[in-house]
Structure formats: C-alpha cells, structure tokens
Coordinates of C-alpha atoms and ligand atoms in Angstrom, one line a residue:
A8 CA 14.4 153.7 146.4
E9 CA 15.0 154.0 142.7
K10 CA 12.0 151.8 142.0
K11 CA 9.8 154.0 144.1
V12 CA 10.8 157.1 142.2
S13 CA 10.0 155.5 138.9
Q14 CA 6.7 154.3 140.1
K15 CA 5.7 157.7 141.3
A16 CA 6.8 159.4 138.0
D17 CA 4.9 156.8 136.0
S18 CA 1.7 156.7 138.0
E19 CA 0.2 159.6 136.1
N20 CA 0.1 157.7 132.9
L21 CA -1.4 154.3 133.6
R22 CA -3.5 152.3 131.1
S23 CA -6.6 150.5 132.3
P24 CA -6.0 147.1 133.8
I25 CA -7.5 144.2 131.9
C26 CA -9.5 141.9 134.0
C27 CA -10.9 138.5 133.1
I28 CA -13.8 136.9 134.7
M29 CA -13.8 133.1 135.1
G30 CA -15.6 130.4 137.0
H31 CA -17.9 127.4 136.7
V32 CA -21.0 127.8 134.5
D33 CA -23.9 129.4 136.4
A34 CA -21.7 130.8 139.2
G35 CA -22.9 134.2 138.1
K36 CA -20.2 135.7 135.9
T37 CA -22.6 137.4 133.5
K38 CA -25.0 138.5 136.2
L39 CA -22.2 140.1 138.2
L40 CA -21.2 142.2 135.2
D41 CA -24.9 142.9 134.6
C42 CA -25.1 144.1 138.1
I43 CA -22.2 146.6 137.7
R44 CA -23.4 147.7 134.3
G45 CA -27.1 147.9 135.1
T46 CA -27.8 145.8 132.1
N47 CA -29.5 142.5 131.5
V48 CA -27.4 140.3 129.3
Q49 CA -27.9 137.2 131.4
E50 CA -31.6 137.0 130.7
N51 CA -31.1 137.5 127.0
E52 CA -28.8 134.6 126.9
A53 CA -31.1 132.5 124.8
G54 CA -29.4 134.0 121.8
G55 CA -26.2 132.2 122.8
I56 CA -24.3 135.4 123.1
T57 CA -22.3 134.2 126.2
Q58 CA -20.7 131.6 124.0
Q59 CA -18.6 134.4 122.5
I60 CA -16.1 136.6 124.2
G61 CA -17.5 139.7 125.6
A62 CA -16.0 142.9 127.0
T63 CA -17.1 145.9 129.0
Y64 CA -15.2 149.0 129.8
F65 CA -15.9 150.7 133.1
P66 CA -14.6 154.3 133.1
A67 CA -13.0 155.7 136.3
E68 CA -16.0 157.9 137.1
I69 CA -18.2 154.8 137.4
L70 CA -15.7 153.0 139.5
K71 CA -15.4 156.1 141.8
D72 CA -19.2 156.3 142.1
K73 CA -19.7 152.6 142.8
T74 CA -17.0 152.5 145.5
R75 CA -17.9 155.8 147.2
E76 CA -19.4 154.2 150.3
L77 CA -16.1 152.5 151.1
K78 CA -14.3 155.8 151.2
P79 CA -11.2 154.7 149.3
D80 CA -8.1 156.1 150.9
A81 CA -6.0 156.2 147.8
A82 CA -6.8 158.1 144.7
L83 CA -8.0 156.3 141.6
K84 CA -5.2 156.5 139.1
V85 CA -6.3 154.1 136.4
P86 CA -8.5 155.5 133.7
G87 CA -10.8 152.6 133.9
L88 CA -11.1 148.9 134.1
L89 CA -11.6 146.6 131.1
I90 CA -13.4 143.4 132.0
I91 CA -13.3 140.5 129.5
D92 CA -15.9 137.8 129.9
T93 CA -14.9 134.5 128.4
P94 CA -17.3 131.7 127.6
G95 CA -17.9 129.3 130.4
H96 CA -18.3 126.0 128.6
E97 CA -15.8 123.2 128.6
S98 CA -15.2 123.4 124.8
F99 CA -14.0 126.9 125.1
I100 CA -10.9 126.1 127.0
N101 CA -8.8 127.6 124.2
L102 CA -10.5 130.9 124.2
R103 CA -10.3 130.9 127.9
S104 CA -6.6 130.3 128.0
R105 CA -6.1 133.1 125.5
G106 CA -8.3 135.3 127.6
S107 CA -6.5 134.7 130.8
G108 CA -3.1 135.1 129.2
L109 CA -3.9 138.6 128.3
C110 CA -5.3 139.6 131.6
D111 CA -3.5 141.6 134.3
I112 CA -5.9 140.3 137.0
A113 CA -8.8 137.9 137.1
I114 CA -12.0 137.4 139.1
L115 CA -12.8 133.8 139.8
V116 CA -16.5 133.5 140.6
V117 CA -17.6 130.8 143.0
D118 CA -21.2 130.1 144.0
I119 CA -21.3 130.1 147.8
M120 CA -24.0 127.4 147.8
D121 CA -22.0 125.1 145.5
G122 CA -18.4 125.7 146.5
L123 CA -15.6 124.6 144.1
K124 CA -16.7 122.8 140.9
P125 CA -14.7 121.2 138.1
Q126 CA -14.4 124.4 136.1
T127 CA -13.3 126.3 139.2
V128 CA -10.5 123.9 139.6
E129 CA -9.6 124.1 136.0
S130 CA -9.6 127.9 136.1
L131 CA -7.3 127.8 139.2
K132 CA -4.9 125.7 137.2
L133 CA -4.9 128.1 134.3
L134 CA -4.4 131.1 136.6
K135 CA -1.5 129.4 138.2
M136 CA 0.0 128.4 134.9
R137 CA -0.3 132.0 133.6
K138 CA 0.7 133.5 136.9
T139 CA -2.3 135.7 136.8
P140 CA -3.2 137.4 140.1
F141 CA -6.8 136.9 141.0
I142 CA -9.5 137.5 143.5
V143 CA -12.5 135.3 144.3
A144 CA -16.0 136.6 144.2
L145 CA -17.9 134.4 146.5
N146 CA -21.3 135.0 144.8
K147 CA -25.0 134.5 145.6
V148 CA -24.7 135.4 149.3
D149 CA -28.3 136.6 149.0
R150 CA -29.3 132.9 148.7
L151 CA -28.3 132.2 152.3
Y152 CA -31.5 131.4 154.1
G153 CA -32.9 134.5 155.7
W154 CA -30.5 137.0 154.0
K155 CA -31.7 140.6 154.4
T156 CA -31.1 142.6 151.3
C157 CA -28.9 145.6 151.6
Q158 CA -28.9 146.9 148.0
N159 CA -25.3 147.6 146.7
A160 CA -23.9 147.8 150.2
P161 CA -20.3 147.2 151.1
F162 CA -20.1 143.6 152.4
V163 CA -19.2 144.2 156.0
K164 CA -22.1 146.6 156.4
A165 CA -24.5 144.0 154.8
K166 CA -23.1 141.2 157.0
N167 CA -23.6 143.2 160.2
Q168 CA -27.2 143.6 159.4
Q169 CA -27.9 139.9 159.2
C170 CA -29.2 137.8 162.0
K171 CA -27.0 135.4 163.9
D172 CA -28.3 132.3 161.9
V173 CA -27.4 133.9 158.6
Q174 CA -24.0 134.9 159.9
N175 CA -23.3 131.4 161.2
E176 CA -24.4 129.9 157.9
F177 CA -22.2 132.3 156.0
N178 CA -19.2 131.5 158.3
K179 CA -19.8 127.7 157.9
R180 CA -19.9 127.9 154.1
L181 CA -16.9 130.2 154.0
T182 CA -14.8 127.9 156.2
E183 CA -15.8 124.9 153.9
I184 CA -14.7 126.8 150.8
I185 CA -11.5 128.0 152.4
G186 CA -10.9 124.3 153.1
N187 CA -11.6 123.4 149.4
F188 CA -9.1 126.0 148.3
K189 CA -6.6 124.5 150.7
E190 CA -7.1 121.1 149.1
Q191 CA -6.2 122.7 145.8
G192 CA -3.0 124.1 147.3
W193 CA -4.2 127.7 147.9
N194 CA -4.5 129.7 151.1
S195 CA -7.5 132.0 151.1
D196 CA -9.4 134.3 153.4
L197 CA -11.9 137.1 153.5
Y198 CA -10.2 140.0 151.7
Y199 CA -10.3 142.4 154.6
K200 CA -8.7 139.9 156.9
I201 CA -5.6 139.6 154.7
K202 CA -2.6 141.7 155.7
N203 CA -1.0 143.7 152.9
K204 CA 2.2 141.5 152.9
D205 CA 0.2 138.4 152.2
M206 CA -1.7 139.9 149.3
G207 CA -1.1 137.6 146.3
E208 CA 0.0 134.7 148.6
T209 CA -3.4 134.3 150.1
I210 CA -6.4 134.5 147.8
S211 CA -8.7 137.4 148.7
I212 CA -12.3 136.3 148.9
V213 CA -15.0 139.0 148.3
P214 CA -18.5 137.9 149.1
T215 CA -21.0 139.3 146.6
S216 CA -24.5 139.2 145.3
A217 CA -25.1 139.8 141.7
I218 CA -28.8 140.2 142.3
S219 CA -28.8 142.8 145.1
G220 CA -25.3 144.1 144.7
E221 CA -23.9 143.5 148.2
G222 CA -20.1 143.3 148.0
I223 CA -19.8 144.8 144.5
P224 CA -18.2 148.0 145.8
D225 CA -15.6 145.9 147.7
M226 CA -14.9 143.8 144.6
L227 CA -14.3 146.8 142.3
L228 CA -12.2 148.7 144.9
L229 CA -10.0 145.6 145.6
L230 CA -9.3 145.1 141.9
V231 CA -8.3 148.7 141.3
K232 CA -6.3 149.0 144.5
W233 CA -4.4 145.8 143.9
C234 CA -3.6 146.8 140.3
Q235 CA -2.4 150.3 141.4
K236 CA -0.4 148.9 144.2
T237 CA 1.4 146.0 142.5
M238 CA 1.4 146.6 138.8
V239 CA 2.4 150.2 138.2
D240 CA 5.3 149.2 135.9
K241 CA 3.1 146.7 133.9
L242 CA 0.3 149.2 133.7
T243 CA 2.4 152.2 132.6
Y244 CA 1.1 153.3 129.2
S245 CA 3.6 152.6 126.4
E246 CA 3.5 153.6 122.8
K247 CA 4.7 150.2 121.8
L248 CA 1.8 148.4 120.3
Q249 CA 0.5 145.3 121.9
C250 CA -2.7 144.1 120.3
T251 CA -4.1 140.6 120.2
V252 CA -6.9 139.2 118.0
L253 CA -9.5 137.5 120.1
E254 CA -12.1 136.7 117.5
V255 CA -12.6 136.8 113.8
K256 CA -16.2 137.5 112.8
A257 CA -18.2 137.7 109.6
S258 CA -20.5 140.6 110.3
E259 CA -23.3 142.0 108.1
G260 CA -22.4 144.9 106.0
D261 CA -18.8 145.2 107.2
G262 CA -17.5 142.0 105.7
T263 CA -15.2 140.3 108.2
T264 CA -14.1 142.2 111.3
I265 CA -11.7 141.3 114.0
D266 CA -12.2 141.8 117.7
V267 CA -9.0 142.7 119.4
V268 CA -7.7 143.6 122.8
L269 CA -5.4 146.6 122.6
V270 CA -3.2 146.1 125.6
N271 CA -0.8 148.9 124.9
G272 CA -0.2 151.6 122.3
V273 CA -2.6 153.4 120.0
L274 CA -4.5 152.6 116.8
H275 CA -5.8 155.1 114.2
E276 CA -8.3 154.8 111.4
G277 CA -6.2 154.5 108.3
D278 CA -3.3 152.7 109.9
Q279 CA -1.7 150.1 107.8
I280 CA -1.6 146.9 109.8
V281 CA -0.2 143.4 109.4
V282 CA -2.3 140.5 110.7
C283 CA -1.3 136.9 110.9
G284 CA -3.3 134.8 108.5
M285 CA -3.8 131.1 107.7
Q286 CA -2.3 131.7 104.3
G287 CA 0.4 134.2 105.2
P288 CA 0.6 137.8 106.4
I289 CA -2.4 140.0 105.7
V290 CA -1.5 143.6 104.9
T291 CA -4.5 145.8 105.2
T292 CA -5.7 149.3 106.2
I293 CA -7.9 150.0 109.2
R294 CA -11.2 151.2 107.8
A295 CA -13.1 151.6 111.1
L296 CA -12.4 151.3 114.8
S297 CA -15.3 150.8 117.1
T298 CA -16.0 150.0 120.7
P299 CA -19.2 149.4 122.6
H300 CA -20.4 152.3 124.7
P301 CA -18.8 152.3 128.1
M302 CA -20.8 150.1 130.5
K303 CA -22.4 148.3 127.5
E304 CA -21.7 144.8 126.3
L305 CA -19.9 144.1 123.1
R306 CA -22.1 141.2 122.3
V307 CA -25.4 143.0 122.6
K308 CA -26.4 144.3 119.2
G309 CA -26.6 148.1 119.4
T310 CA -24.8 151.1 118.4
Y311 CA -21.0 151.3 118.5
L312 CA -18.8 154.2 119.2
H313 CA -16.5 155.0 116.3
H314 CA -13.1 156.3 116.9
K315 CA -10.5 158.1 114.8
E316 CA -7.9 157.1 117.3
I317 CA -8.0 154.9 120.3
K318 CA -5.6 154.3 123.2
A319 CA -5.0 151.2 125.3
A320 CA -6.4 149.4 127.1
Q321 CA -9.6 148.7 125.1
F322 CA -11.6 146.0 123.4
I323 CA -12.0 147.1 119.8
K324 CA -13.7 145.9 116.6
I325 CA -11.5 146.5 113.6
A326 CA -13.0 146.6 110.1
A327 CA -10.6 146.2 107.3
Q328 CA -10.4 144.3 104.0
D329 CA -9.1 140.7 103.7
L330 CA -9.5 139.7 107.4
K331 CA -11.3 136.4 106.7
H332 CA -8.3 134.2 107.4
A333 CA -6.9 136.1 110.4
I334 CA -5.9 133.8 113.2
A335 CA -7.3 134.4 116.7
G336 CA -4.7 134.6 119.4
T337 CA -2.0 136.3 117.3
N338 CA -0.7 139.8 117.6
I339 CA -1.2 142.5 115.0
F340 CA 1.4 145.1 114.0
V341 CA 1.1 148.7 112.7
V342 CA 3.4 149.6 109.9
G343 CA 5.1 152.9 110.8
P344 CA 6.7 155.3 108.3
D345 CA 10.2 154.1 109.0
D346 CA 9.3 150.4 109.2
D347 CA 10.3 147.7 106.7
L348 CA 7.1 145.9 105.7
E349 CA 9.0 142.6 105.0
V350 CA 10.4 142.6 108.5
I351 CA 7.0 143.2 110.0
K352 CA 5.4 140.5 108.0
K353 CA 8.0 138.0 109.4
L354 CA 7.4 139.3 112.9
T355 CA 3.6 138.9 112.5
M356 CA 3.9 135.3 111.2
G357 CA 6.1 134.4 114.1
D358 CA 2.9 134.0 116.2
K359 CA 1.3 131.4 114.0
K360 CA 3.2 128.4 115.2
T361 CA 3.0 129.4 118.8
V362 CA -0.8 129.8 118.7
M363 CA -1.3 126.7 116.6
D364 CA 0.8 124.6 119.0
R365 CA -1.0 125.9 122.0
T366 CA -4.3 125.1 120.4
D367 CA -3.2 121.6 119.7
K368 CA -2.1 121.0 123.2
T369 CA -5.3 122.2 125.0
Ligands
GDP15 P1 -22.5 132.3 134.4 O1 -22.8 131.1 133.7 O2 -21.4 132.2 135.4 O3 -22.4 133.5 133.5 O4 -23.8 132.6 135.4 P2 -25.1 133.6 135.2 O5 -24.7 135.0 135.4 O6 -25.7 133.2 133.9 O7 -26.0 133.1 136.4 C1 -26.5 131.8 136.5 C2 -27.8 131.9 137.2 O8 -27.6 132.2 138.6 C3 -28.8 132.9 136.7 O9 -30.1 132.3 136.9 C4 -28.7 134.1 137.6 O10 -29.8 134.8 137.7 C5 -28.3 133.4 138.9 N1 -27.5 134.2 139.8 C6 -26.3 134.8 139.4 N2 -25.8 135.5 140.4 C7 -26.6 135.4 141.5 C8 -26.7 135.9 142.8 O11 -25.8 136.6 143.3 N3 -27.7 135.6 143.6 C9 -28.7 134.8 143.1 N4 -29.8 134.5 143.9 N5 -28.8 134.3 141.9 C10 -27.7 134.6 141.0

C-alpha cells in the first residue's frame, strides 16, 4: 500500500522515458521514426547520417494526437518520449550497447517478411543482458500481398479491413515469428492478446507499417502506457544529475561539441562541468546548450533550439572549450557551489576504466 501512495504522489513529476530503437539493418527503424515525425531521413541516408546516433523528442501533445483514435483510458502523464536511434551496422555494437544501457524501454524492429535475423538475435541478447524491457514492432505489414492501406489506423481496425487471404498470410507469418522467438527463449504474442500480468514476461508484438502508418498509434500508446504503469519510480524526475556522453564531435564553428543524454537533473548555460577525458578530467564551462526542434532529427543539419536551462530527459548538444578528448560513454558532473572540485574530478574519472573495459570486451 505504501508503494501505491508514493507512486501516486510522484506521478505528477515524471521525466520523459528514453526509448531506444534496434533491429536488423533495413527492418525499418529509420522509416518508422520518419513516419511518426513526418520527416524523410531515410531517403537522405546517402550522406551516411544513420551511422551516427540520432535522437528525436516527441512531446506529449504529439503522442496524444497520434494515439487519439485508440481512445486511451489512462491520462498521459509523461511529458514526452525521447527516442534514440542507434546505428544498425555490425561494427557499431559498442555504441549500441551504450545506447541500450541508457534506455528505459526499447523497440525491436522485425521485418514481417524476413523474420528474425542475426542482428535481431544480437539485439535480443543485449536487451536481456541489460534487462531492458522492450516491445517488438513487426514492421512492413503493408507488404503482405493484397494489403489494403488504412493510413495511420490502429492495427486491429486495419486488420479487420483486410480480405481473408491477407489475414491468413499475416497469421501464418506471425505464428512463424512467434516460433522463432520461442527458439531464442522468449514467449511472445500480439500485444492486445497479452494479459496485464504477463506484460514483461511475454514480448508484446505490435504490427506496423512505416510507409502507411498502420499500428503506429498502437506502438506509441503501448510504450507510454507500459512506462507509466511499471516505471513510475524510475521515471520520477530527480535533481540528481545523470548525464552521459554519447558522441564527441568536431563541428564547424563551435570547435568540439559533445552530444549527451540527460537522463535526470537539469543543465544550465554557464554551468561548470567536469568531463572524463583521455588525458584526465576536463573542467570546463557550458557555453551553449542546444537540442533539435521537437519531432526533428538531431542528425539532419538545420536549426537548433538554444536553451538557457534544460531538464531531463533530453538529448543535448553541449558546446564548451577543451572537449576534444572527452570519452563517449562516460558521465559528466556539474560542479555546484558547495562541491569540492577535486572530489568531482575523481568521481568523473571513475568511469574511464569501466567504459574502456567494456569497449575492449565487445
Ligand atoms: P533501417 O536500416 O532499419 O533503419 O531501415 P530503413 O528505415 O532504412 O528501411 C529500409 C528499407 O525498407 C527502406 O527502403 C524503406 O523504405 C523500407 N521500409 C521500411 N519500413 C517499411 C514498411 O513498413 N513498409 C515497406 N513497404 N517498406 C518499408
């Protein structure tokens, strides 16, 4: 009973869940995000941008709007959803492990025409190792022969409009894929067939199309509902800073910047921070904090939103001096008025060995 009370009291101050999207190359990770954002990153991929980590922030109003047709029974309590898109190529396993480690929840994308592929199995292992809850987006349902498009419709509504052959084909492929998951040691089923008590034990499968949007409302609603139901404690906003460097980038004009995930706490322009560096702790001052516009991609060149202050959870670009030797995967610290800089420097460097060891192993 005590737990219930604390959950209720806290529910007003939740941070956005951080969601990571994984899966075999070409399963449709980028396209799914494009579909929700209404952007076209996937077709501009020639520039190689999906070989970097990307992130998109979906504010609550957008989530509300996109899930309206499903008439959600519970109120939306999270301020938004931050989706991090990690590169899908084999050599990026390190980045991917870091990505999934930070995530509250993940979407594993599986192509309904292809089933489980080597990277899907690898992602499953990572998710299990990191104990990250996840859902499966069974993507490309529009490729089932004879599929009738129902633009952005909830999945059940779309399925009911298909002819018998398409429904049979869908069921056949679904059964096969459920069998494949079983071989990997996981129970799975269509998300709406899973009883509440089995959530988390049985993988929820959400059929989607990233081209015509069927099932997207279901996917978004399931993510938010699941987070709100099972992660209230973890998602309660806390002032204690948790901020991880994802990438160190030399960018024109700004010198070196770092892309970070702010999991908890708040950052301000002018904050003194300590970053873990190859040659020791880097003590510097935040010159600028910027994020992409909501619903836009970090990797697409364009205008950024600048912030004097920014609260978790967000994906942020930090500009400051001397960041060249910052180490991705480590946490940064803010030096408060009462803090001992030497103590913080030690704390910061504590991450170096952990991150380096992990990089060696994978
Ligand atoms: P990623 O490597 O997982 O990011 O996959 P992409 O998003 O780049 O998609 C790979 C290819 O599959 C592209 O040609 C997409 O247009 C296509 N694709 C992705 N999702 C769908 C879908 O739901 N339906 C269909 N028909 N094609 C899709």
